[in-house]
CSV table of C-alpha atoms and ligand atoms in Angstrom, one decimal:
chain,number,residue,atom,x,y,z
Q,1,UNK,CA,-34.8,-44.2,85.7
Q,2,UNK,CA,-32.2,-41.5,85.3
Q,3,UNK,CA,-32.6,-39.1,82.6
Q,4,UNK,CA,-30.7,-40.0,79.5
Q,5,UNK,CA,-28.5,-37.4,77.8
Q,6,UNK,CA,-27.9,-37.6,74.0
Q,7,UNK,CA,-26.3,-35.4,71.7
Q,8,UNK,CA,-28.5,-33.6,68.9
Q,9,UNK,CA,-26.9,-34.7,65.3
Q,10,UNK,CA,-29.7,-33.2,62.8
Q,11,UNK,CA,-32.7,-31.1,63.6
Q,12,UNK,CA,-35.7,-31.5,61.3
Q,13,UNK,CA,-39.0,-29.6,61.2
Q,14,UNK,CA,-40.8,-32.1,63.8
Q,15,UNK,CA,-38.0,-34.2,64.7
Q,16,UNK,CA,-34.7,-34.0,66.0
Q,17,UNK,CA,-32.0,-37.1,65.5
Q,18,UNK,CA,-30.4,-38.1,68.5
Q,19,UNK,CA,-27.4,-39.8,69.1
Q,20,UNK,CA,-28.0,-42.0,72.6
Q,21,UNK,CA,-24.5,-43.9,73.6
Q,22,UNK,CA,-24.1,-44.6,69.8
Q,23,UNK,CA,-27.6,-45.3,68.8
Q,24,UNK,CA,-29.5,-42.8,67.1
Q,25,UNK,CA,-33.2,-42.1,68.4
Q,26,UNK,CA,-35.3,-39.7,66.9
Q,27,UNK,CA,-37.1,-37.7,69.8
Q,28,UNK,CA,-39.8,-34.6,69.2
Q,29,UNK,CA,-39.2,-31.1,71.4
Q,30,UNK,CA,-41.8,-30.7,74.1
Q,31,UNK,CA,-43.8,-27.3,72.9
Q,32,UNK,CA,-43.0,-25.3,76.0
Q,33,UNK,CA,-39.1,-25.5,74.8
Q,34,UNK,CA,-40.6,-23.2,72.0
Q,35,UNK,CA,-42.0,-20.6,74.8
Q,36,UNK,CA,-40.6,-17.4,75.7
Q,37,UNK,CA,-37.3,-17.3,73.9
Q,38,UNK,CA,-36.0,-14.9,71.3
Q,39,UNK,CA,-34.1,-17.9,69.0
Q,40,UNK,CA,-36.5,-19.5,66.4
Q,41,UNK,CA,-35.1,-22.5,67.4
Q,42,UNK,CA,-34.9,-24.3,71.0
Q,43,UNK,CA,-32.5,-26.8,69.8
Q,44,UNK,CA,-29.1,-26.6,67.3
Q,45,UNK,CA,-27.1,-29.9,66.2
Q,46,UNK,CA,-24.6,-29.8,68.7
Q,47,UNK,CA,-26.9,-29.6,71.6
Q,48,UNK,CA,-26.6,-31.9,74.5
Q,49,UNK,CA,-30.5,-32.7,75.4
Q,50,UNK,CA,-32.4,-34.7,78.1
Q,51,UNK,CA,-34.6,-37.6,76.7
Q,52,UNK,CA,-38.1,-38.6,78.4
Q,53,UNK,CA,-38.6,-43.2,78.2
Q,54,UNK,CA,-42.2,-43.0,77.1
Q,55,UNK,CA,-43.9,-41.8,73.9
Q,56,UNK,CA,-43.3,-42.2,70.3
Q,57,UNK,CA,-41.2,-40.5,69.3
Q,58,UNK,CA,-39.7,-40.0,72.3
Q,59,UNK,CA,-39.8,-36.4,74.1
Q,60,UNK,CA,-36.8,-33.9,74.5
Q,61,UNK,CA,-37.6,-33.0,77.9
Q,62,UNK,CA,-34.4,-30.0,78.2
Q,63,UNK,CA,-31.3,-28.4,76.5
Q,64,UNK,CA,-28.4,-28.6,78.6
Q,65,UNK,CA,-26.7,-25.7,79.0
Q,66,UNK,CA,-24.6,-24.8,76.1
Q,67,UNK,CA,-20.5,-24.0,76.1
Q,68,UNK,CA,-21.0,-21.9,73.1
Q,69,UNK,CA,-22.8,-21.5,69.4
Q,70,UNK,CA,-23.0,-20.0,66.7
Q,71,UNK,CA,-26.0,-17.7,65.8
Q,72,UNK,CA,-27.3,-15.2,63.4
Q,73,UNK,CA,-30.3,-13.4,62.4
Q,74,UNK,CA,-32.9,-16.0,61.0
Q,75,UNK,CA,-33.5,-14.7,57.2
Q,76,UNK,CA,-34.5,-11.4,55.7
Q,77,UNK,CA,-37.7,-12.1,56.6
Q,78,UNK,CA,-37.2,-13.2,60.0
Q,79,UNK,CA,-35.5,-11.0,62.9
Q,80,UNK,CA,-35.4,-13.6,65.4
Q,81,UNK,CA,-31.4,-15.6,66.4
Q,82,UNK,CA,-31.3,-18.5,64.7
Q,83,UNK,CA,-29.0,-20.7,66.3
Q,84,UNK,CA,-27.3,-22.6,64.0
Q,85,UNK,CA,-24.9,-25.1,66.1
Q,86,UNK,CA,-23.8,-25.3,69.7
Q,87,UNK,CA,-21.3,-26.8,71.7
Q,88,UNK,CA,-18.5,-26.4,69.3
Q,89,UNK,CA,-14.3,-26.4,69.6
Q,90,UNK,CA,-13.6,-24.6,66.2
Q,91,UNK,CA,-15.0,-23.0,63.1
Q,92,UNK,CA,-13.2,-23.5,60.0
Q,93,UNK,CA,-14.5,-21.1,57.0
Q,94,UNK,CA,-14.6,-23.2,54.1
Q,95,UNK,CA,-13.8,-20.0,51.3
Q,96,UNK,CA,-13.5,-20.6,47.4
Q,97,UNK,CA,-10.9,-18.7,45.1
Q,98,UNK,CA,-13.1,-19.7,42.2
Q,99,UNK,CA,-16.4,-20.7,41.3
Q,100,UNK,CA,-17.8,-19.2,43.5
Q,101,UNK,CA,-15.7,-16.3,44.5
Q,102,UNK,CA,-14.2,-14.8,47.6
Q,103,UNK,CA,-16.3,-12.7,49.1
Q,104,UNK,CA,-14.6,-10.6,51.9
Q,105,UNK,CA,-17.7,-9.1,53.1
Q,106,UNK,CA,-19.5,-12.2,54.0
Q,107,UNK,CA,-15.6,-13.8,55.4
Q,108,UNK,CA,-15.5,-10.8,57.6
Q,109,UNK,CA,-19.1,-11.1,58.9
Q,110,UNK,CA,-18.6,-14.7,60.0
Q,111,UNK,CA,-15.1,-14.4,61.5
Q,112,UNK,CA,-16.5,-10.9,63.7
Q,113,UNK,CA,-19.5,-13.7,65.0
Q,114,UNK,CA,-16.9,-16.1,65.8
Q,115,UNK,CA,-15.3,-13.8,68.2
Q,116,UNK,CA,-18.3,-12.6,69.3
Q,117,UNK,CA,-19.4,-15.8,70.7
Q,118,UNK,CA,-15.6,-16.8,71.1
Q,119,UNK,CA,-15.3,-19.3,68.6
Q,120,UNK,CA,-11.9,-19.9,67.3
Q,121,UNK,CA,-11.7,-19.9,63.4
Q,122,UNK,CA,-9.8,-21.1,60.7
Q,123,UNK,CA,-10.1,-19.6,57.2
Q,124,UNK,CA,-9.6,-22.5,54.8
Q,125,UNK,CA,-8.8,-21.1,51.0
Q,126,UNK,CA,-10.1,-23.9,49.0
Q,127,UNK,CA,-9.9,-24.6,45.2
Q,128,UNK,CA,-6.2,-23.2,44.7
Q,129,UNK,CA,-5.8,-25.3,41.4
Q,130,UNK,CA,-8.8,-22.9,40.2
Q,131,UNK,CA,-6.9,-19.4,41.5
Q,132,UNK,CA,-4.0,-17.2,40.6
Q,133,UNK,CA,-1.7,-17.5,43.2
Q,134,UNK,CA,-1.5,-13.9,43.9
Q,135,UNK,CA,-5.1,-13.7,44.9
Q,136,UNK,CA,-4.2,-16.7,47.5
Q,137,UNK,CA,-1.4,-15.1,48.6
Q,138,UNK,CA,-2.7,-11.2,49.2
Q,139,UNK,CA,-5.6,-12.8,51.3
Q,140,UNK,CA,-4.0,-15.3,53.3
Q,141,UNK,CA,-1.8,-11.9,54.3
Q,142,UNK,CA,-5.0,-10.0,55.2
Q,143,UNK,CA,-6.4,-13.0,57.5
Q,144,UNK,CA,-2.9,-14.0,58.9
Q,145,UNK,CA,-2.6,-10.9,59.9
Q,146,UNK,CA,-5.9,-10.7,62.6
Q,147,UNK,CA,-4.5,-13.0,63.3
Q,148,UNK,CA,-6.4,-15.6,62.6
Q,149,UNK,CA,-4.5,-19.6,60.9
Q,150,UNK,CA,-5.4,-19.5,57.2
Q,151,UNK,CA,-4.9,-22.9,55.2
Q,152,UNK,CA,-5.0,-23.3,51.2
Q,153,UNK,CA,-6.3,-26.8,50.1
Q,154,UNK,CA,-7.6,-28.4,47.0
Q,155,UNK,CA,-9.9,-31.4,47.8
Q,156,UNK,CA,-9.3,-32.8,44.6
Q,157,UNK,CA,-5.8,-33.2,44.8
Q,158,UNK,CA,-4.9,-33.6,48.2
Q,159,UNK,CA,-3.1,-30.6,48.6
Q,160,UNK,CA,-3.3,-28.8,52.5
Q,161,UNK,CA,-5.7,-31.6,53.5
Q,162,UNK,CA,-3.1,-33.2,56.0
Q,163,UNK,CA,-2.7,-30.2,57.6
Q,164,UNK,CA,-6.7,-29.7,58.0
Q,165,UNK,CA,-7.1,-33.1,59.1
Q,166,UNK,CA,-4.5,-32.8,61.6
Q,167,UNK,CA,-6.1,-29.6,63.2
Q,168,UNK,CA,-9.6,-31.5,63.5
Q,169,UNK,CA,-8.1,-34.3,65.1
Q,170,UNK,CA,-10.5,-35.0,68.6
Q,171,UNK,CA,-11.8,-31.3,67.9
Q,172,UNK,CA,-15.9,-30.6,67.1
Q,173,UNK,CA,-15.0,-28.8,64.1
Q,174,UNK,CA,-17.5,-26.9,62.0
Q,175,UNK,CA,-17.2,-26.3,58.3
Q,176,UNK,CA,-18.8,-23.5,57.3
Q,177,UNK,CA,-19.5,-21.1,54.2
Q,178,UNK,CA,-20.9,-20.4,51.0
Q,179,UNK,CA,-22.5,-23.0,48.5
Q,180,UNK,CA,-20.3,-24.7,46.1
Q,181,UNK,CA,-17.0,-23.9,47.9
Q,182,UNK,CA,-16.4,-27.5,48.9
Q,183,UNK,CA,-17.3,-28.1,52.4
Q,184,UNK,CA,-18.8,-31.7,51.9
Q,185,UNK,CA,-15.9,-32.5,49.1
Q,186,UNK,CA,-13.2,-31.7,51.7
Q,187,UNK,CA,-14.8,-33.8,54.6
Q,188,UNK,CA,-15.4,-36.9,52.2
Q,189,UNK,CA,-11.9,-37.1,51.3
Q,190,UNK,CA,-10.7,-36.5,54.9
Q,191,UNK,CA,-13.3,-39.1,56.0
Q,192,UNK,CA,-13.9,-41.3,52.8
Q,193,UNK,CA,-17.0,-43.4,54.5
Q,194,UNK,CA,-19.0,-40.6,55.4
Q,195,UNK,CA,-20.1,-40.6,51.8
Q,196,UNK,CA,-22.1,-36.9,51.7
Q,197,UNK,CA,-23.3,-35.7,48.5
Q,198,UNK,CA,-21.3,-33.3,46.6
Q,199,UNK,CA,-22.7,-30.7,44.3
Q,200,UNK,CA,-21.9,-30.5,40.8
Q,201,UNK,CA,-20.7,-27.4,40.0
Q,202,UNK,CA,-22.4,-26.5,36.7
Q,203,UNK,CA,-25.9,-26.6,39.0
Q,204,UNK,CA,-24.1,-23.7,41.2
Q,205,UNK,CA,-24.4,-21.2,38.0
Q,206,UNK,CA,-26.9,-22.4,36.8
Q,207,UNK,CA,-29.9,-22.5,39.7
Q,208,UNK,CA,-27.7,-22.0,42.7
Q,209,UNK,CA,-28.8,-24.5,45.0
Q,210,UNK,CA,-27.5,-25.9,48.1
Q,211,UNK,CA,-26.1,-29.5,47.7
Q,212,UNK,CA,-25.8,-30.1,51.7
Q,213,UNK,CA,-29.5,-29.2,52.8
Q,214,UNK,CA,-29.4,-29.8,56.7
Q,215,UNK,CA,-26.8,-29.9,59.5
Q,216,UNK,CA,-25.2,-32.8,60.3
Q,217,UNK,CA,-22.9,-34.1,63.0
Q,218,UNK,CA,-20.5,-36.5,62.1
Q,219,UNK,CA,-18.1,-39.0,64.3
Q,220,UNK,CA,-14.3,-38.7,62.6
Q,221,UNK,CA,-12.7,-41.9,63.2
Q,222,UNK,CA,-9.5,-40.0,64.2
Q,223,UNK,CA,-11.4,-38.9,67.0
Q,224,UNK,CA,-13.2,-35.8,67.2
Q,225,UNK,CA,-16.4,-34.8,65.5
Q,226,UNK,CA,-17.8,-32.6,62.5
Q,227,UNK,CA,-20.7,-30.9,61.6
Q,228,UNK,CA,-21.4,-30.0,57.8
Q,229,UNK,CA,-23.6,-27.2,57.4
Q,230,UNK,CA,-25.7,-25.8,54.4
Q,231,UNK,CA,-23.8,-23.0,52.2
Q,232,UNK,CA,-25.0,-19.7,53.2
Q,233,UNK,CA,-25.6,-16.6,51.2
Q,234,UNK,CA,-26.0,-13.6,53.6
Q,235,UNK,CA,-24.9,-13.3,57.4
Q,236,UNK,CA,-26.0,-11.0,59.7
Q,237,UNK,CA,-24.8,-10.7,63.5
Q,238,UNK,CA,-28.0,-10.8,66.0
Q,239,UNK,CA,-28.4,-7.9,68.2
Q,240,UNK,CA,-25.2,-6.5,68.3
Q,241,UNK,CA,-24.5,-2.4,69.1
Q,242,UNK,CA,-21.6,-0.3,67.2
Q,243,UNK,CA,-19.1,-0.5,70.3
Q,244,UNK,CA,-19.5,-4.3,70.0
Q,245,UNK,CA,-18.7,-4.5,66.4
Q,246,UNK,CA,-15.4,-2.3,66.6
Q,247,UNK,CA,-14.2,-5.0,69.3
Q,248,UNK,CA,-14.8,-8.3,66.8
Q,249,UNK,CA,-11.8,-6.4,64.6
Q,250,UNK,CA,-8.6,-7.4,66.2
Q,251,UNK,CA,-6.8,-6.4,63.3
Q,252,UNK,CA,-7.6,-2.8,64.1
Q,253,UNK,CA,-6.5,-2.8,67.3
Q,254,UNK,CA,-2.6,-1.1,67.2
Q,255,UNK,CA,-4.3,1.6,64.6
Q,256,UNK,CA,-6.8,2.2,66.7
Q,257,UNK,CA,-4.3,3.6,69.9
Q,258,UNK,CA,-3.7,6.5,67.2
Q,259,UNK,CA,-7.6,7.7,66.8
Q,260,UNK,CA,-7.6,11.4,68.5
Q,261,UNK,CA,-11.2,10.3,70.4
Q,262,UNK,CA,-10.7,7.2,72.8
Q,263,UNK,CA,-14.1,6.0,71.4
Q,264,UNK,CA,-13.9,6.5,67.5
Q,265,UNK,CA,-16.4,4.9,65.4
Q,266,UNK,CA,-13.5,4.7,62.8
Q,267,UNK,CA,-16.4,6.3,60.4
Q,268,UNK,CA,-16.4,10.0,60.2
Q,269,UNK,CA,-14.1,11.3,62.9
Q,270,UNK,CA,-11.2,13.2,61.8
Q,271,UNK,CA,-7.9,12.0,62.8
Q,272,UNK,CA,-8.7,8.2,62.9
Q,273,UNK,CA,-5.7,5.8,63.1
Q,274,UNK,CA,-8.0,2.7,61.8
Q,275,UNK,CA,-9.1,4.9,58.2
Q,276,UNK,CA,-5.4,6.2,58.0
Q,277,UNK,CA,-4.1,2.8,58.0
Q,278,UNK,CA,-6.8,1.4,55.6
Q,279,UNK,CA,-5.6,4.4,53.2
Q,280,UNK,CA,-1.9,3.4,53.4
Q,281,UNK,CA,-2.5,0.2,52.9
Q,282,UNK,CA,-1.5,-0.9,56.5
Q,283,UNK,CA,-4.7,-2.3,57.1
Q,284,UNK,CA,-6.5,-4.6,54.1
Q,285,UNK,CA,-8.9,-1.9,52.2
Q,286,UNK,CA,-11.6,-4.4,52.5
Q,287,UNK,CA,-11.6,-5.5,56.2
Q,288,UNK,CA,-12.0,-1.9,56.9
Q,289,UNK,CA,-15.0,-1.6,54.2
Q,290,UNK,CA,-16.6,-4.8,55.9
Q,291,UNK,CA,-16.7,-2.9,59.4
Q,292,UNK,CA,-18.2,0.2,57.9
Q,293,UNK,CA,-20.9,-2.2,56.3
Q,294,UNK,CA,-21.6,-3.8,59.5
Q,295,UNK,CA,-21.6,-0.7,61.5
Q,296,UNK,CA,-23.9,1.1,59.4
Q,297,UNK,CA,-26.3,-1.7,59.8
Q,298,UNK,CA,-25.9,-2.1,63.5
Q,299,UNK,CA,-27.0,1.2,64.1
Q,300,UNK,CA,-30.5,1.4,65.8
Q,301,UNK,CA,-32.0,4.7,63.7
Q,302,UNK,CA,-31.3,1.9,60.6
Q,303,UNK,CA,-34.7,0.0,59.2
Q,304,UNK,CA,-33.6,-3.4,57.9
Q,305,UNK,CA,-33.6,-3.7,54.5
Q,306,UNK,CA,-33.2,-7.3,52.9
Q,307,UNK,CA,-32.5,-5.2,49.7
Q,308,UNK,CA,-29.1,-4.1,51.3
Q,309,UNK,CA,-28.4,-8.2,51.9
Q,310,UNK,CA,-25.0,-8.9,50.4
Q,311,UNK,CA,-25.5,-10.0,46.8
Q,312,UNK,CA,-25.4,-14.1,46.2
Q,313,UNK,CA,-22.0,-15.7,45.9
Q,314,UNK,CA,-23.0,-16.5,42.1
Q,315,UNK,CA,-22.8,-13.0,40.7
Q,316,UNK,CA,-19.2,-12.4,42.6
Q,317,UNK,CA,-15.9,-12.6,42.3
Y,1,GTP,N1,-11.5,-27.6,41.3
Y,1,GTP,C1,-11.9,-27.9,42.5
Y,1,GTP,N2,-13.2,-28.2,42.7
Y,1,GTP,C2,-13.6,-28.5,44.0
Y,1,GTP,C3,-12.7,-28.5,45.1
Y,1,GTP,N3,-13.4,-28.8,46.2
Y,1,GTP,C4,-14.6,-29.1,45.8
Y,1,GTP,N4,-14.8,-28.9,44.5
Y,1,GTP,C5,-16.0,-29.1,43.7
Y,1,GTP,O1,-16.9,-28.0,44.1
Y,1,GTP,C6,-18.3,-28.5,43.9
Y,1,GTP,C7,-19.1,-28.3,45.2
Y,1,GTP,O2,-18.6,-29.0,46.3
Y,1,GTP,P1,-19.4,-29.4,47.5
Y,1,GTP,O3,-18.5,-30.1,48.5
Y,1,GTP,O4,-20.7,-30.0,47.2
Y,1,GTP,O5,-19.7,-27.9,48.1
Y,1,GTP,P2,-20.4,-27.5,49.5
Y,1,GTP,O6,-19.6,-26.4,50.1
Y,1,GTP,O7,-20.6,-28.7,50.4
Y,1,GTP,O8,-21.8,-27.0,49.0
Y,1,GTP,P3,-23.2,-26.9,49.8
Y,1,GTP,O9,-23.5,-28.3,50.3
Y,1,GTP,O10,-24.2,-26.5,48.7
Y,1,GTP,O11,-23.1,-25.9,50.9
Y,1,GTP,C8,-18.1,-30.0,43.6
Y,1,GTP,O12,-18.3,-30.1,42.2
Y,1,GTP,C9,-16.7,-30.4,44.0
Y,1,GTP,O13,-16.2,-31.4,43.2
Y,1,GTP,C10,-11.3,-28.1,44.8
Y,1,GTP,O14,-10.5,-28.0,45.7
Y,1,GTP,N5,-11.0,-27.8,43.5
Y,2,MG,MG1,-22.3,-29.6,51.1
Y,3,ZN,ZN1,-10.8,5.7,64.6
């Protein structure tokens, strides 16, 4: 018999959910995909994998090669790449003005790992019937300005949610972001029968928990696909060296032709086009801030620290 190719739609501790020409199977990873890899995990939802006929469950026999994904480092506690979807068209960062807050730092961490593994993103500026219209305004300028599309929707009003649901249209879209800032809420009311739980917000402040607790890939029945992801707290890029992280700025770019040394770190050199702009205001004050965090951690003489973790989306903003 041929070997059957399904597509990975959730990935659970001993079993991963596969769909199989519209039927989903649940098939179990043959251990030596675990061997000799630096990811934690052999398999992402998104993954195109070869099934085996016999067993039950079922065995992945292979990961087809991937297009693209998306990866980090595991958790404070764990340096290995987690890879945490593949095979993807777009990444749309699902931000919240308000309960919880903006948090440029974490934005600008995600957005540089979509460039680094050439992932087009789409900052979405939810909740704009809980912000002041100012604060929407100055950072859909900083994004625009990447240049990167920045939308502004409220999921309980409708408002911006054509225009989202437009740009997913036959696209594997993934939402991703912090906890609480309405990921699941915006794909429901693009997609009323997908029916995913939503989080009420009160349990946000109060324990902080994550509504949406796995990935999932969903069939939109405009065509196209979507994966909802768990909210996130901290991001960190996996093996990446300083050089690397001044490229995943764009924004820098045309400041950066004015730096007197051709390979300025944009940290302590004198005469630096990218810190001059970020003092006149050319350049957003916190993009450049993000890339100074980032650097500082990228370099090699830096022990990791999960104490220097960017603080939980509860207590900002
Ligand atoms: N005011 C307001 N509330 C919203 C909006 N979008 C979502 N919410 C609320 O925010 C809360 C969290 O929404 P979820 O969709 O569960 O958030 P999530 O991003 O999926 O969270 P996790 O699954 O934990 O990652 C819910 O109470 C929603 O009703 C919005 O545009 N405006
Ligand atoms: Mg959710
Ligand atoms: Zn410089």
């Amino acid at each position: 018999m041929a070997p059957r190719i399904g597509r990975v739609l959730r990935v659970d501790a001993k079993v991963v959910h596969v769909d199989l020409d519209g039927v989903t199977v649940q098939a179990s990873p043959r251990g030596a995909l675990f061997g000799g890899s630096a990811q934690k995990n052999p398999i992402a939802v998104g993954d195109f994998v070869e099934v085996g006929d016999d067993g039950d469950p079922i065995p992945v026999d292979r990961v087809l090669e991937r297009r693209n994904y998306l990866g980090r480092v595991a958790s404070a506690h764990d340096p290995r790449e987690q890879v945490l979807v593949a095979n993807v068209d777009q990444l749309f960062l699902i931000g919240s003005l308000s309960r919880p807050g903006f948090s440029s730092n974490r934005t600008d961490r995600i957005l540089a790992a979509c460039f680094w593994h050439e992932i087009p993103a789409t900052l979405v500026l939810n909740k704009i019937d809980l912000a002041d219209p100012g604060e929407v305004d100055a950072i859909t300028k900083t994004y625009e300005a990447i240049p990167i599309p920045v939308l502004q929707t409220c999921a309980l009003d409708g408002r911006g949610m054509e225009e989202l649901a437009a740009a997913m249209k036959d696209k594997v879209s993934v939402f991703y972001g912090p906890s609480g800032s309405g990921k699941s809420t915006l794909l429901n009311r693009i997609q009323p029968d997908l029916k995913i739980k939503e989080g009420r917000i009160s349990k946000y402040w109060k324990q902080g928990k994550h509504t949406t607790s796995f990935s999932f890939l969903h069939r939109l029945d405009m065509g196209g696909f979507t994966i909802d992801t768990p909210g996130i707290r901290a991001f960190r890029l996996f093996d990446v060296n300083p050089a690397e992280i001044r490229d995943m700025f764009p924004d820098f770019l045309p400041y950066q032709a004015k730096c007197r040394y051709v390979n300025c770190s944009h940290d302590h050199e004198p005469d630096c086009g990218v810190a001059d702009a970020a003092e006149r205001g050319d350049l957003a004050a916190s993009r450049y801030a993000s890339y100074l965090d980032m650097l500082d951690e990228s370099r090699p003489n830096m022990a990791y620290n999960p104490d220097d973790e960017p603080i939980d989306e509860e207590s900002e903003g």
